[in-house]
């Protein structure tokens, strides 16, 4: 059976939540494979709004197994809070439909404190972090001093982990003028939250491989966007994990041979949150239109998103890096009513034309977009469920995007509602 990876192809906020939820009806298992609770997904189902930060979008589907993979960094307190909120909205969640990788690293309160403290003192070039401790938690994971889910089950191991962790962190905190962390108090916090986490802990790699052998369909859900990838994004204004399709394997313990289709989520225009280069950013009435009509406010942070024209150069680049087989094109309806549309088809840098975004930070900041102009449409595309429901100019726009990014449209989303989706190619087709 086909297994599908879903990743954002821009700077995040592309509408992954709805698409994953829509695809999860066809899947048996839905897995988050990277990121933390800094990734916000908003889903509208039968007029009811659900906001997810950590849990896989598939948790809203009955009869499905939702999994948090080892590539995710888990804040136990945020997990418990989100669990309670969803249960309060009537979502049934227990150990039968939710599982956490026992080797997932934890985000602790000290990580958030460090995150915010470093951002506060970095007055020259802020990264734009959400301040939730995701970066510092990944640092500890790579530094081999993280506390993992399984460690909560054994006090002796936990003592060793805390000692190693605080040897590093207390030295950092001294340098930042922060009070040292008391190991006894930290251990007490962890032991208190442990009973809420451990029942969900499991060898996810083993379960997923068994599901695959049994012919179950697995949907791998990414967070953030490809342009925030720690290697291939606009470094250093990136997240601290790999957000491209390759992470689906290492973030879950399922080999790359298990991946049958990579679906990139692409917004019909471009947005980003926080600092960093953005060649196509708009500061005029069109930019205001995109932000207002598209309701471009961060699900987690509440920050207004920066808006601009569609950048085909960037999306072509991310399609290639993740080996995307198709894209889900979202928020086409936000362009309704604009008399003309522009698409970035290349960059100018120091008198030379480029067909890719350069790696050097100073060059990324200086590239100038080369635009191609297309005619807009006045008709509404909201709620369209077939190509026949779309204006001719809207179809031309979509087709031109396909040509420029060198990747076909597999799905087209025309509103936040689950059913307002045009399916061109089923990623789960055998």
PDB file of N, CA and C in Angstrom, residues 312-362:
ATOM      1  N   UNK A 312       8.123  31.292  -7.541  1.00  0.00           N
ATOM      2  CA  UNK A 312       8.290  29.996  -8.207  1.00  0.00           C
ATOM      3  C   UNK A 312       9.719  29.481  -8.094  1.00  0.00           C
ATOM      4  N   UNK A 313      10.677  30.388  -7.942  1.00  0.00           N
ATOM      5  CA  UNK A 313      12.080  29.982  -7.816  1.00  0.00           C
ATOM      6  C   UNK A 313      12.267  29.157  -6.546  1.00  0.00           C
ATOM      7  N   UNK A 314      11.739  29.675  -5.446  1.00  0.00           N
ATOM      8  CA  UNK A 314      11.878  28.984  -4.171  1.00  0.00           C
ATOM      9  C   UNK A 314      11.162  27.634  -4.171  1.00  0.00           C
ATOM     10  N   UNK A 315       9.953  27.613  -4.690  1.00  0.00           N
ATOM     11  CA  UNK A 315       9.175  26.374  -4.655  1.00  0.00           C
ATOM     12  C   UNK A 315       9.791  25.320  -5.574  1.00  0.00           C
ATOM     13  N   UNK A 316      10.302  25.739  -6.730  1.00  0.00           N
ATOM     14  CA  UNK A 316      10.991  24.774  -7.608  1.00  0.00           C
ATOM     15  C   UNK A 316      12.182  24.155  -6.879  1.00  0.00           C
ATOM     16  N   UNK A 317      12.876  24.973  -6.115  1.00  0.00           N
ATOM     17  CA  UNK A 317      14.040  24.517  -5.363  1.00  0.00           C
ATOM     18  C   UNK A 317      13.631  23.504  -4.293  1.00  0.00           C
ATOM     19  N   UNK A 318      12.584  23.800  -3.532  1.00  0.00           N
ATOM     20  CA  UNK A 318      12.163  22.884  -2.472  1.00  0.00           C
ATOM     21  C   UNK A 318      11.548  21.609  -3.038  1.00  0.00           C
ATOM     22  N   UNK A 319      10.886  21.716  -4.178  1.00  0.00           N
ATOM     23  CA  UNK A 319      10.347  20.515  -4.831  1.00  0.00           C
ATOM     24  C   UNK A 319      11.479  19.558  -5.185  1.00  0.00           C
ATOM     25  N   UNK A 320      12.572  20.108  -5.671  1.00  0.00           N
ATOM     26  CA  UNK A 320      13.715  19.274  -6.061  1.00  0.00           C
ATOM     27  C   UNK A 320      14.380  18.640  -4.841  1.00  0.00           C
ATOM     28  N   UNK A 321      14.571  19.414  -3.777  1.00  0.00           N
ATOM     29  CA  UNK A 321      15.276  18.920  -2.595  1.00  0.00           C
ATOM     30  C   UNK A 321      14.513  17.792  -1.911  1.00  0.00           C
ATOM     31  N   UNK A 322      13.182  17.880  -1.883  1.00  0.00           N
ATOM     32  CA  UNK A 322      12.379  16.839  -1.243  1.00  0.00           C
ATOM     33  C   UNK A 322      11.921  15.755  -2.216  1.00  0.00           C
ATOM     34  N   UNK A 323      12.238  15.914  -3.493  1.00  0.00           N
ATOM     35  CA  UNK A 323      11.808  14.926  -4.469  1.00  0.00           C
ATOM     36  C   UNK A 323      10.298  14.831  -4.543  1.00  0.00           C
ATOM     37  N   UNK A 324       9.629  15.963  -4.591  1.00  0.00           N
ATOM     38  CA  UNK A 324       8.167  15.984  -4.567  1.00  0.00           C
ATOM     39  C   UNK A 324       7.568  15.399  -5.839  1.00  0.00           C
ATOM     40  N   UNK A 325       6.554  14.567  -5.642  1.00  0.00           N
ATOM     41  CA  UNK A 325       5.836  13.960  -6.759  1.00  0.00           C
ATOM     42  C   UNK A 325       4.649  14.807  -7.198  1.00  0.00           C
ATOM     43  N   UNK A 326       4.196  15.674  -6.320  1.00  0.00           N
ATOM     44  CA  UNK A 326       3.064  16.542  -6.625  1.00  0.00           C
ATOM     45  C   UNK A 326       2.896  17.563  -5.518  1.00  0.00           C
ATOM     46  N   UNK A 327       2.075  18.584  -5.786  1.00  0.00           N
ATOM     47  CA  UNK A 327       1.822  19.604  -4.769  1.00  0.00           C
ATOM     48  C   UNK A 327       0.327  19.710  -4.491  1.00  0.00           C
ATOM     49  N   UNK A 328       0.021  20.152  -3.286  1.00  0.00           N
ATOM     50  CA  UNK A 328      -1.336  20.552  -2.936  1.00  0.00           C
ATOM     51  C   UNK A 328      -1.327  22.072  -2.929  1.00  0.00           C
ATOM     52  N   UNK A 329      -2.075  22.680  -3.829  1.00  0.00           N
ATOM     53  CA  UNK A 329      -2.074  24.133  -4.011  1.00  0.00           C
ATOM     54  C   UNK A 329      -3.206  24.712  -3.169  1.00  0.00           C
ATOM     55  N   UNK A 330      -2.859  25.537  -2.183  1.00  0.00           N
ATOM     56  CA  UNK A 330      -3.851  26.025  -1.230  1.00  0.00           C
ATOM     57  C   UNK A 330      -4.086  27.530  -1.334  1.00  0.00           C
ATOM     58  N   UNK A 331      -5.215  27.960  -0.782  1.00  0.00           N
ATOM     59  CA  UNK A 331      -5.566  29.372  -0.641  1.00  0.00           C
ATOM     60  C   UNK A 331      -5.647  30.124  -1.968  1.00  0.00           C
ATOM     61  N   UNK A 332      -6.046  29.426  -3.014  1.00  0.00           N
ATOM     62  CA  UNK A 332      -6.236  30.095  -4.303  1.00  0.00           C
ATOM     63  C   UNK A 332      -7.294  31.185  -4.186  1.00  0.00           C
ATOM     64  N   UNK A 333      -8.282  30.967  -3.328  1.00  0.00           N
ATOM     65  CA  UNK A 333      -9.396  31.906  -3.183  1.00  0.00           C
ATOM     66  C   UNK A 333      -8.959  33.271  -2.660  1.00  0.00           C
ATOM     67  N   UNK A 334      -7.798  33.336  -1.992  1.00  0.00           N
ATOM     68  CA  UNK A 334      -7.319  34.618  -1.459  1.00  0.00           C
ATOM     69  C   UNK A 334      -6.966  35.584  -2.601  1.00  0.00           C
ATOM     70  N   UNK A 335      -6.688  35.045  -3.778  1.00  0.00           N
ATOM     71  CA  UNK A 335      -6.331  35.881  -4.930  1.00  0.00           C
ATOM     72  C   UNK A 335      -7.559  36.405  -5.676  1.00  0.00           C
ATOM     73  N   UNK A 336      -8.744  35.933  -5.297  1.00  0.00           N
ATOM     74  CA  UNK A 336      -9.978  36.400  -5.942  1.00  0.00           C
ATOM     75  C   UNK A 336     -10.078  37.922  -5.884  1.00  0.00           C
ATOM     76  N   UNK A 337     -10.416  38.533  -7.009  1.00  0.00           N
ATOM     77  CA  UNK A 337     -10.662  39.970  -7.043  1.00  0.00           C
ATOM     78  C   UNK A 337      -9.454  40.823  -7.379  1.00  0.00           C
ATOM     79  N   UNK A 338      -8.264  40.236  -7.423  1.00  0.00           N
ATOM     80  CA  UNK A 338      -7.072  41.003  -7.808  1.00  0.00           C
ATOM     81  C   UNK A 338      -7.010  41.109  -9.334  1.00  0.00           C
ATOM     82  N   UNK A 339      -6.852  42.313  -9.846  1.00  0.00           N
ATOM     83  CA  UNK A 339      -6.891  42.536 -11.292  1.00  0.00           C
ATOM     84  C   UNK A 339      -5.704  41.910 -12.010  1.00  0.00           C
ATOM     85  N   UNK A 340      -4.552  41.929 -11.383  1.00  0.00           N
ATOM     86  CA  UNK A 340      -3.383  41.286 -11.964  1.00  0.00           C
ATOM     87  C   UNK A 340      -2.573  40.582 -10.898  1.00  0.00           C
ATOM     88  N   UNK A 341      -1.883  39.546 -11.318  1.00  0.00           N
ATOM     89  CA  UNK A 341      -1.081  38.741 -10.413  1.00  0.00           C
ATOM     90  C   UNK A 341       0.353  38.701 -10.910  1.00  0.00           C
ATOM     91  N   UNK A 342       1.275  38.566  -9.990  1.00  0.00           N
ATOM     92  CA  UNK A 342       2.677  38.461 -10.370  1.00  0.00           C
ATOM     93  C   UNK A 342       3.276  37.183  -9.799  1.00  0.00           C
ATOM     94  N   UNK A 343       4.164  36.589 -10.568  1.00  0.00           N
ATOM     95  CA  UNK A 343       4.890  35.394 -10.141  1.00  0.00           C
ATOM     96  C   UNK A 343       6.373  35.669 -10.312  1.00  0.00           C
ATOM     97  N   UNK A 344       7.143  35.375  -9.274  1.00  0.00           N
ATOM     98  CA  UNK A 344       8.595  35.531  -9.370  1.00  0.00           C
ATOM     99  C   UNK A 344       9.157  34.355 -10.160  1.00  0.00           C
ATOM    100  N   UNK A 345       9.843  34.637 -11.261  1.00  0.00           N
ATOM    101  CA  UNK A 345      10.366  33.585 -12.138  1.00  0.00           C
ATOM    102  C   UNK A 345      11.894  33.529 -12.141  1.00  0.00           C
ATOM    103  N   UNK A 346      12.531  34.439 -11.411  1.00  0.00           N
ATOM    104  CA  UNK A 346      13.991  34.464 -11.351  1.00  0.00           C
ATOM    105  C   UNK A 346      14.441  35.605 -10.462  1.00  0.00           C
ATOM    106  N   UNK A 347      15.754  35.687 -10.229  1.00  0.00           N
ATOM    107  CA  UNK A 347      16.324  36.769  -9.413  1.00  0.00           C
ATOM    108  C   UNK A 347      17.426  37.466 -10.196  1.00  0.00           C
ATOM    109  N   UNK A 348      17.615  38.738  -9.863  1.00  0.00           N
ATOM    110  CA  UNK A 348      18.780  39.466 -10.337  1.00  0.00           C
ATOM    111  C   UNK A 348      19.683  39.733  -9.142  1.00  0.00           C
ATOM    112  N   UNK A 349      20.970  39.440  -9.315  1.00  0.00           N
ATOM    113  CA  UNK A 349      21.955  39.684  -8.271  1.00  0.00           C
ATOM    114  C   UNK A 349      23.245  40.172  -8.916  1.00  0.00           C
ATOM    115  N   UNK A 350      23.605  41.397  -8.606  1.00  0.00           N
ATOM    116  CA  UNK A 350      24.835  41.996  -9.142  1.00  0.00           C
ATOM    117  C   UNK A 350      24.900  41.888 -10.660  1.00  0.00           C
ATOM    118  N   UNK A 351      23.762  42.145 -11.304  1.00  0.00           N
ATOM    119  CA  UNK A 351      23.709  42.158 -12.764  1.00  0.00           C
ATOM    120  C   UNK A 351      23.574  40.796 -13.420  1.00  0.00           C
ATOM    121  N   UNK A 352      23.479  39.742 -12.629  1.00  0.00           N
ATOM    122  CA  UNK A 352      23.345  38.392 -13.174  1.00  0.00           C
ATOM    123  C   UNK A 352      21.984  37.805 -12.807  1.00  0.00           C
ATOM    124  N   UNK A 353      21.437  37.039 -13.738  1.00  0.00           N
ATOM    125  CA  UNK A 353      20.156  36.382 -13.479  1.00  0.00           C
ATOM    126  C   UNK A 353      20.401  35.008 -12.852  1.00  0.00           C
ATOM    127  N   UNK A 354      19.654  34.717 -11.778  1.00  0.00           N
ATOM    128  CA  UNK A 354      19.760  33.433 -11.095  1.00  0.00           C
ATOM    129  C   UNK A 354      18.432  32.689 -11.172  1.00  0.00           C
ATOM    130  N   UNK A 355      18.518  31.362 -11.260  1.00  0.00           N
ATOM    131  CA  UNK A 355      17.305  30.551 -11.251  1.00  0.00           C
ATOM    132  C   UNK A 355      17.189  29.744  -9.958  1.00  0.00           C
ATOM    133  N   UNK A 356      17.891  30.187  -8.915  1.00  0.00           N
ATOM    134  CA  UNK A 356      17.836  29.539  -7.604  1.00  0.00           C
ATOM    135  C   UNK A 356      18.183  30.573  -6.542  1.00  0.00           C
ATOM    136  N   UNK A 357      17.873  30.250  -5.278  1.00  0.00           N
ATOM    137  CA  UNK A 357      18.235  31.151  -4.189  1.00  0.00           C
ATOM    138  C   UNK A 357      19.632  30.795  -3.711  1.00  0.00           C
ATOM    139  N   UNK A 358      20.570  31.733  -3.748  1.00  0.00           N
ATOM    140  CA  UNK A 358      21.932  31.422  -3.324  1.00  0.00           C
ATOM    141  C   UNK A 358      21.991  31.112  -1.831  1.00  0.00           C
ATOM    142  N   UNK A 359      23.069  30.479  -1.412  1.00  0.00           N
ATOM    143  CA  UNK A 359      23.218  30.063  -0.016  1.00  0.00           C
ATOM    144  C   UNK A 359      23.682  31.189   0.899  1.00  0.00           C
ATOM    145  N   UNK A 360      24.580  32.027   0.414  1.00  0.00           N
ATOM    146  CA  UNK A 360      25.157  33.091   1.243  1.00  0.00           C
ATOM    147  C   UNK A 360      24.081  34.058   1.723  1.00  0.00           C
ATOM    148  N   UNK A 361      24.097  34.347   3.023  1.00  0.00           N
ATOM    149  CA  UNK A 361      23.060  35.180   3.632  1.00  0.00           C
ATOM    150  C   UNK A 361      22.992  36.575   3.024  1.00  0.00           C
ATOM    151  N   UNK A 362      24.153  37.181   2.751  1.00  0.00           N
ATOM    152  CA  UNK A 362      24.133  38.536   2.198  1.00  0.00           C
ATOM    153  C   UNK A 362      23.553  38.561   0.791  1.00  0.00           C
TER     154      UNK A 362
END
